[in-house]
Amino acid sequence: MTTPDSPLSPPSIGVDVGGTKIATGVLIGDELHARHVQPTPETGWEAVLDAVAAQVQALRAQHPQVTRVGVGVPGPLAEGRTRVKFAPNIYGFTDVPLVQGLEDRLGLRVVLENDAKAAALAEAHLGAARGTASSVYVTVSTGIGSGIVLGGRVWRGHHGIAGELGHVTVMPGGPVSGAGLDGALEAVASGTAIARDASYALNREVSTAEAFALAQSGHPAAGRVVSQALRHIGVALADLQKFLDPEVFVIGGGVAKVGDFFFAGIQAAADEYAGPFAPVTLRRAQLGTDAGVIGAALAARLEGL
Amino acid sequence: MTTPDSPLSPPSIGVDVGGTKIATGVLIGDELHARHVQPTPETGWEAVLDAVAAQVQALRAQHPQVTRVGVGVPGPLAEGRTRVKFAPNIYGFTDVPLVQGLEDRLGLRVVLENDAKAAALAEAHLGAARGTASSVYVTVSTGIGSGIVLGGRVWRGHHGIAGELGHVTVMPGGPVSGAGLDGALEAVASGTAIARDASYALNREVSTAEAFALAQSGHPAAGRVVSQALRHIGVALADLQKFLDPEVFVIGGGVAKVGDFFFAGIQAAADEYAGPFAPVTLRRAQLGTDAGVIGAALAARLEGL
Amino acid sequence: MTTPDSPLSPPSIGVDVGGTKIATGVLIGDELHARHVQPTPETGWEAVLDAVAAQVQALRAQHPQVTRVGVGVPGPLAEGRTRVKFAPNIYGFTDVPLVQGLEDRLGLRVVLENDAKAAALAEAHLGAARGTASSVYVTVSTGIGSGIVLGGRVWRGHHGIAGELGHVTVMPGGPVSGAGLDGALEAVASGTAIARDASYALNREVSTAEAFALAQSGHPAAGRVVSQALRHIGVALADLQKFLDPEVFVIGGGVAKVGDFFFAGIQAAADEYAGPFAPVTLRRAQLGTDAGVIGAALAARLEGL
Amino acid sequence: MTTPDSPLSPPSIGVDVGGTKIATGVLIGDELHARHVQPTPETGWEAVLDAVAAQVQALRAQHPQVTRVGVGVPGPLAEGRTRVKFAPNIYGFTDVPLVQGLEDRLGLRVVLENDAKAAALAEAHLGAARGTASSVYVTVSTGIGSGIVLGGRVWRGHHGIAGELGHVTVMPGGPVSGAGLDGALEAVASGTAIARDASYALNREVSTAEAFALAQSGHPAAGRVVSQALRHIGVALADLQKFLDPEVFVIGGGVAKVGDFFFAGIQAAADEYAGPFAPVTLRRAQLGTDAGVIGAALAARLEGL
């Protein structure tokens, strides 16, 4: 693995473009410097690129030696990771030629990365999976996604879809996902699925957080909703352990903030279905909201190495 | 079976108390006379009983020979079918001593029946299952319920819960019902479940009706939601055929109004899982909104026979 | 319910024709008298009928007042219960005009019954379900079958298939039954299924009895095989409780002889899936190998009453 | 990927040790030379090593320039791939210090590989997945196993268990595997599972081959057994496509010899559950029984490169 403080670790700028804010920073060795957050413009993608470019130039005024720029975006990429197909949470972000647009504005090489893969990279190099040769970062929030890091690099797969953990089939005949498949993991175990199922079971609007709170306080129906969801996640991770055998799983995302109760539920099912093969090692994500910026910066750092 | 036009068919008054309206009528032989509908009072159960009593007295002014009164209510009953435990859709209807309250007001013998069982009785004697020795009436609406009629009488079971078809387990690990059980039929295949799952799959509010419309027009995700639901219903009915072997299933309820597409989906799955044992015969409910009044009147007619 | 010692309880002869032996007796009131067992002839059905007739005549020599004869056979019946379609365990027993054949030989009215239904009747009137208004007798042996008794009488259903509990679907996509259906209860939970799955899991021939012995002694894989099977049975019984709501389930058959461990496993799953509706009451069959003779005699006694 | 005819492709000797025979050969560039097959000694592992060493020396007499030796064995490895834990099909092969034992006998460096991983390597470099950057070799025979090849190298995972595809969970509550897990892929879809389930469904001993023959000729129960098994495999491969996104799956093993019918069944389910993500590309293994020798030779060739 390329370690971040080796001579092969040039400093780089990371940009995490989200639906409400743009976070930026400079990654020097293992440290993120000059963290900065600004609102995401809501007047179209060109305005977003303008804002990103202005902030990158401001950072370069302080760190002129930094020539690498990485950008993370919450959506699927296309054309050799030069375009964003769409980012549903960012206003006007459909079919955006992001790399070309920023390189024109900056005169620098720009590297684009999906935000979950960026977070996976950040946790693998500088977070909960630091020092491992293989890790899978799993984010459980409104959906379920993952990023696979092997030998320090993101594993993308042949069609670039590797990591679509939310869409593996865990209960044939079960709820149908946005992708039209029945029984997909995120359709039965994401935060949205938990809120949906708890709302149905309790016959009133129940948020994911409330579902967990009720489950922890012993509410039978909410408890069953939550335990089924965690069980499905745990069985899925045990399956990945047996198939890919990563060193660790790093679990992040909004739902993971529930903490011990959440992790214990997943671990129990994972242990049960790991069987005699190998233990499933779960770790909590460490980098929090910085993961996106750090991961984007790492993507830029690793490009071409 | 006691046929409705036998000498054993005294005329009776039927009352169907719903959340928004109270329907009444007089059943003479096979014919419902003097249909009447009024709004359900929303000031508590005593007002509801007053309104029912007033209307029954008005009917008796026209039909003084009628001394039997049956009342159907959408909720579970208690104490030998003399009390209503609760009727969630009727304001203030919790622990209502309905039989005593009406008998005091009317000076007549009153028979209380659950509304789904009343509808089952109506369809068995005068509707889609007329002439059969056994039938199961299945209602697919916001929930899924059923009423079993054997030899012309409602089968109640030892604890009075017979017919809780919505709560049989069809997909262990699946969505949790209001009763706290995972994978119950109504949690995967009721109108509410279809709307819930279609809304999730399409990531916007989708009604049951729209889910069916989309499925019929070829929308893949909506189609999968609906076909899974119909399949679960069909498999459940095939199981009941093999276990109880009724002559027919009568299918009613709001969702059944979808028509051919709905019935074809259920029939296909039922045929597949009936196997070599016996065919599953589905019929559409015939009595529509009159089923409740007719069934309540039949409940009164059959009492003591 | 017709109680056995009422004036409506005429004495009758019961015959239980099995694959290896024919058992007979005279039921007077609640008591079985003159039990007799002889080998089943293996030279064709006419020889079997000759042997049955000879033994019935011997019983009538002692009990000349008895004119009713009931015969139980392990197979499906046809033509108004006058013929046996086939009895796979009895040599040459295919399409046997049993009632005609015996009535010709005896000059008495003969009543034919399926052996599981006969046992259900026996347990309902004189065994574990005595005094109940409704019961389901479940036999777990090489297959899984059941007999439903409502109001003291066998419930046969419209096509005569009622009670095919072994063929209800409990795990879609699971093992295929002899009837060609995937995930049928007996394909996942019968004695044969348990032996089959334990043999697979342990990679050697394991009998049903050994599978239970291993499970009880803590063998993980055998334990999982057995607990899954018992769980499937328990969930199925909970479903029947919610749908038919019988007063009790009587469990018999060779596998039930395992005893406490077997019943506890079923009860736990039944309790879990009964939810808030009504408890599932399990009782052990009491009549053992006499159930068939007693039930056949009861079938004759009840005929025409 | 290291291509086999590059200057980085030194010739090597491959040895495939099976339960009944030992196959050997010399891999020069893309070509396997001097194929040789002899019976596997049945007098203990030392005799097996003697036989292997003698044959390797015979090959080296003809090809003295070859100094690399790779050995494939059907069982799990230990201690940095220097020992065989056990090989259930080879007499006496438990805890065998294979590398040390052969290096002592030969005075050459010996590389040990699991036979499924060797076959995966062979198909990836010189067989059905030649020219791909990533492939998963799946063998469907008495069990189900797989080997993952990424960038021309076997992916082993952190604990060395990567590729245990037969043990991923596809039907919770289903048949229990030898590893004690319910619903594992090989417990529901391997050749052994198909024969077991077909034998149960048909109530007689049915081989895997006969099950397929019956299924192809339209036998309903056998057809359902086989189609369920193929469906489970197809869904599992679609899940791996979404998670790991390999360029191709290469399918081999005894069951795959069924041909078109087998592949069509898997492809249909894989297509259904691939959804909109990426197609699942299935290819038939090309190297047949040579895969083991070629893969062992490749393992030796690649070692240290």
Short mmCIF file of N, CA, C and O in Angstrom, two decimals, chain D residues 243-288:
data_model
loop_
_atom_site.label_atom_id
_atom_site.label_comp_id
_atom_site.label_asym_id
_atom_site.label_seq_id
_atom_site.Cartn_x
_atom_site.Cartn_y
_atom_site.Cartn_z
N PHE D 243 -21.34 -6.38 -6.75
CA PHE D 243 -20.39 -6.06 -5.68
C PHE D 243 -18.95 -5.99 -6.19
O PHE D 243 -18.23 -5.04 -5.91
N LEU D 244 -18.50 -7.00 -6.92
CA LEU D 244 -17.10 -7.05 -7.34
C LEU D 244 -16.94 -6.62 -8.80
O LEU D 244 -15.88 -6.13 -9.18
N ASP D 245 -17.99 -6.83 -9.59
CA ASP D 245 -18.00 -6.41 -10.99
C ASP D 245 -16.84 -6.99 -11.80
O ASP D 245 -16.08 -6.25 -12.44
N PRO D 246 -16.69 -8.32 -11.80
CA PRO D 246 -15.64 -8.91 -12.63
C PRO D 246 -16.01 -8.80 -14.11
O PRO D 246 -17.18 -8.65 -14.46
N GLU D 247 -15.00 -8.93 -14.95
CA GLU D 247 -15.26 -8.84 -16.39
C GLU D 247 -16.05 -10.06 -16.86
O GLU D 247 -16.99 -9.92 -17.63
N VAL D 248 -15.67 -11.22 -16.40
CA VAL D 248 -16.41 -12.44 -16.77
C VAL D 248 -16.45 -13.43 -15.60
O VAL D 248 -15.62 -13.39 -14.70
N PHE D 249 -17.45 -14.29 -15.67
CA PHE D 249 -17.49 -15.49 -14.83
C PHE D 249 -17.20 -16.68 -15.75
O PHE D 249 -17.82 -16.80 -16.82
N VAL D 250 -16.29 -17.51 -15.35
CA VAL D 250 -16.02 -18.74 -16.09
C VAL D 250 -16.60 -19.88 -15.28
O VAL D 250 -16.31 -20.00 -14.09
N ILE D 251 -17.45 -20.66 -15.93
CA ILE D 251 -18.14 -21.71 -15.19
C ILE D 251 -17.63 -23.06 -15.63
O ILE D 251 -17.65 -23.39 -16.81
N GLY D 252 -17.17 -23.83 -14.67
CA GLY D 252 -16.70 -25.18 -14.94
C GLY D 252 -17.24 -26.15 -13.92
O GLY D 252 -18.19 -25.85 -13.19
N GLY D 253 -16.64 -27.31 -13.86
CA GLY D 253 -17.09 -28.34 -12.91
C GLY D 253 -18.00 -29.32 -13.61
O GLY D 253 -18.57 -29.04 -14.66
N GLY D 254 -18.17 -30.45 -12.98
CA GLY D 254 -18.91 -31.55 -13.61
C GLY D 254 -20.32 -31.19 -14.02
O GLY D 254 -20.78 -31.60 -15.08
N VAL D 255 -21.00 -30.40 -13.19
CA VAL D 255 -22.39 -30.10 -13.51
C VAL D 255 -22.49 -29.22 -14.75
O VAL D 255 -23.43 -29.32 -15.54
N ALA D 256 -21.50 -28.36 -14.94
CA ALA D 256 -21.53 -27.44 -16.08
C ALA D 256 -21.51 -28.17 -17.41
O ALA D 256 -21.91 -27.62 -18.44
N LYS D 257 -21.05 -29.44 -17.38
CA LYS D 257 -21.01 -30.21 -18.63
C LYS D 257 -22.40 -30.45 -19.22
O LYS D 257 -22.52 -30.88 -20.36
N VAL D 258 -23.43 -30.22 -18.42
CA VAL D 258 -24.81 -30.32 -18.93
C VAL D 258 -24.97 -29.43 -20.15
O VAL D 258 -25.70 -29.74 -21.08
N GLY D 259 -24.27 -28.29 -20.15
CA GLY D 259 -24.26 -27.47 -21.35
C GLY D 259 -25.33 -26.39 -21.40
O GLY D 259 -25.66 -25.78 -20.39
N ASP D 260 -25.87 -26.18 -22.60
CA ASP D 260 -26.76 -25.05 -22.86
C ASP D 260 -27.86 -24.88 -21.82
O ASP D 260 -28.13 -23.77 -21.36
N PHE D 261 -28.51 -25.96 -21.49
CA PHE D 261 -29.63 -25.91 -20.55
C PHE D 261 -29.19 -25.33 -19.21
O PHE D 261 -29.86 -24.49 -18.62
N PHE D 262 -28.04 -25.78 -18.77
CA PHE D 262 -27.46 -25.32 -17.50
C PHE D 262 -27.14 -23.82 -17.59
O PHE D 262 -27.53 -23.03 -16.72
N PHE D 263 -26.45 -23.43 -18.64
CA PHE D 263 -26.04 -22.03 -18.74
C PHE D 263 -27.23 -21.10 -18.95
O PHE D 263 -27.28 -20.00 -18.41
N ALA D 264 -28.20 -21.56 -19.73
CA ALA D 264 -29.37 -20.71 -19.98
C ALA D 264 -30.13 -20.43 -18.69
O ALA D 264 -30.61 -19.32 -18.45
N GLY D 265 -30.24 -21.46 -17.84
CA GLY D 265 -30.95 -21.28 -16.57
C GLY D 265 -30.25 -20.27 -15.67
O GLY D 265 -30.89 -19.42 -15.05
N ILE D 266 -28.94 -20.38 -15.60
CA ILE D 266 -28.19 -19.44 -14.77
C ILE D 266 -28.26 -18.03 -15.36
O ILE D 266 -28.48 -17.05 -14.66
N GLN D 267 -28.07 -17.95 -16.67
CA GLN D 267 -28.06 -16.62 -17.31
C GLN D 267 -29.38 -15.89 -17.12
O GLN D 267 -29.41 -14.68 -16.86
N ALA D 268 -30.48 -16.62 -17.23
CA ALA D 268 -31.80 -15.97 -17.10
C ALA D 268 -31.96 -15.33 -15.72
O ALA D 268 -32.40 -14.18 -15.60
N ALA D 269 -31.60 -16.07 -14.68
CA ALA D 269 -31.73 -15.51 -13.34
C ALA D 269 -30.73 -14.38 -13.12
O ALA D 269 -31.04 -13.36 -12.49
N ALA D 270 -29.53 -14.56 -13.65
CA ALA D 270 -28.52 -13.51 -13.50
C ALA D 270 -28.98 -12.23 -14.19
O ALA D 270 -28.84 -11.13 -13.64
N ASP D 271 -29.54 -12.37 -15.37
CA ASP D 271 -30.03 -11.18 -16.08
C ASP D 271 -31.13 -10.50 -15.29
O ASP D 271 -31.18 -9.28 -15.17
N GLU D 272 -32.04 -11.32 -14.73
CA GLU D 272 -33.17 -10.74 -14.01
C GLU D 272 -32.67 -9.92 -12.81
O GLU D 272 -33.18 -8.85 -12.53
N TYR D 273 -31.68 -10.45 -12.11
CA TYR D 273 -31.23 -9.77 -10.89
C TYR D 273 -30.01 -8.85 -11.11
O TYR D 273 -29.56 -8.21 -10.18
N ALA D 274 -29.49 -8.82 -12.31
CA ALA D 274 -28.45 -7.83 -12.60
C ALA D 274 -29.08 -6.45 -12.65
O ALA D 274 -28.45 -5.45 -12.32
N GLY D 275 -30.32 -6.41 -13.07
CA GLY D 275 -31.03 -5.14 -13.15
C GLY D 275 -30.31 -4.19 -14.07
O GLY D 275 -29.69 -4.59 -15.06
N PRO D 276 -30.37 -2.91 -13.77
CA PRO D 276 -29.81 -1.91 -14.69
C PRO D 276 -28.31 -1.71 -14.51
O PRO D 276 -27.74 -0.82 -15.13
N PHE D 277 -27.65 -2.49 -13.67
CA PHE D 277 -26.28 -2.16 -13.30
C PHE D 277 -25.27 -2.53 -14.37
O PHE D 277 -24.67 -1.68 -15.00
N ALA D 278 -25.08 -3.80 -14.59
CA ALA D 278 -24.13 -4.24 -15.62
C ALA D 278 -24.46 -5.67 -15.95
O ALA D 278 -24.92 -6.42 -15.08
N PRO D 279 -24.24 -6.07 -17.19
CA PRO D 279 -24.58 -7.45 -17.56
C PRO D 279 -23.65 -8.44 -16.89
O PRO D 279 -22.51 -8.14 -16.57
N VAL D 280 -24.16 -9.64 -16.67
CA VAL D 280 -23.37 -10.74 -16.14
C VAL D 280 -22.92 -11.58 -17.33
O VAL D 280 -23.74 -12.12 -18.06
N THR D 281 -21.61 -11.65 -17.52
CA THR D 281 -21.07 -12.39 -18.66
C THR D 281 -20.58 -13.76 -18.20
O THR D 281 -19.66 -13.85 -17.40
N LEU D 282 -21.23 -14.79 -18.71
CA LEU D 282 -20.85 -16.16 -18.35
C LEU D 282 -20.07 -16.78 -19.51
O LEU D 282 -20.45 -16.62 -20.67
N ARG D 283 -19.00 -17.47 -19.18
CA ARG D 283 -18.29 -18.23 -20.22
C ARG D 283 -18.05 -19.64 -19.72
O ARG D 283 -17.90 -19.86 -18.53
N ARG D 284 -18.01 -20.58 -20.64
CA ARG D 284 -17.73 -21.95 -20.25
C ARG D 284 -16.22 -22.14 -20.11
O ARG D 284 -15.45 -21.65 -20.93
N ALA D 285 -15.83 -22.87 -19.10
CA ALA D 285 -14.42 -23.18 -18.93
C ALA D 285 -13.91 -23.88 -20.18
O ALA D 285 -14.63 -24.67 -20.80
N GLN D 286 -12.66 -23.58 -20.59
CA GLN D 286 -12.14 -24.12 -21.85
C GLN D 286 -11.07 -25.19 -21.66
O GLN D 286 -10.79 -25.95 -22.56
N LEU D 287 -10.46 -25.21 -20.52
CA LEU D 287 -9.25 -26.03 -20.40
C LEU D 287 -9.51 -27.42 -19.87
O LEU D 287 -8.59 -28.25 -19.83
N GLY D 288 -10.74 -27.69 -19.49
CA GLY D 288 -11.09 -29.05 -19.06
C GLY D 288 -10.16 -29.57 -17.99
O GLY D 288 -9.77 -28.84 -17.07
#
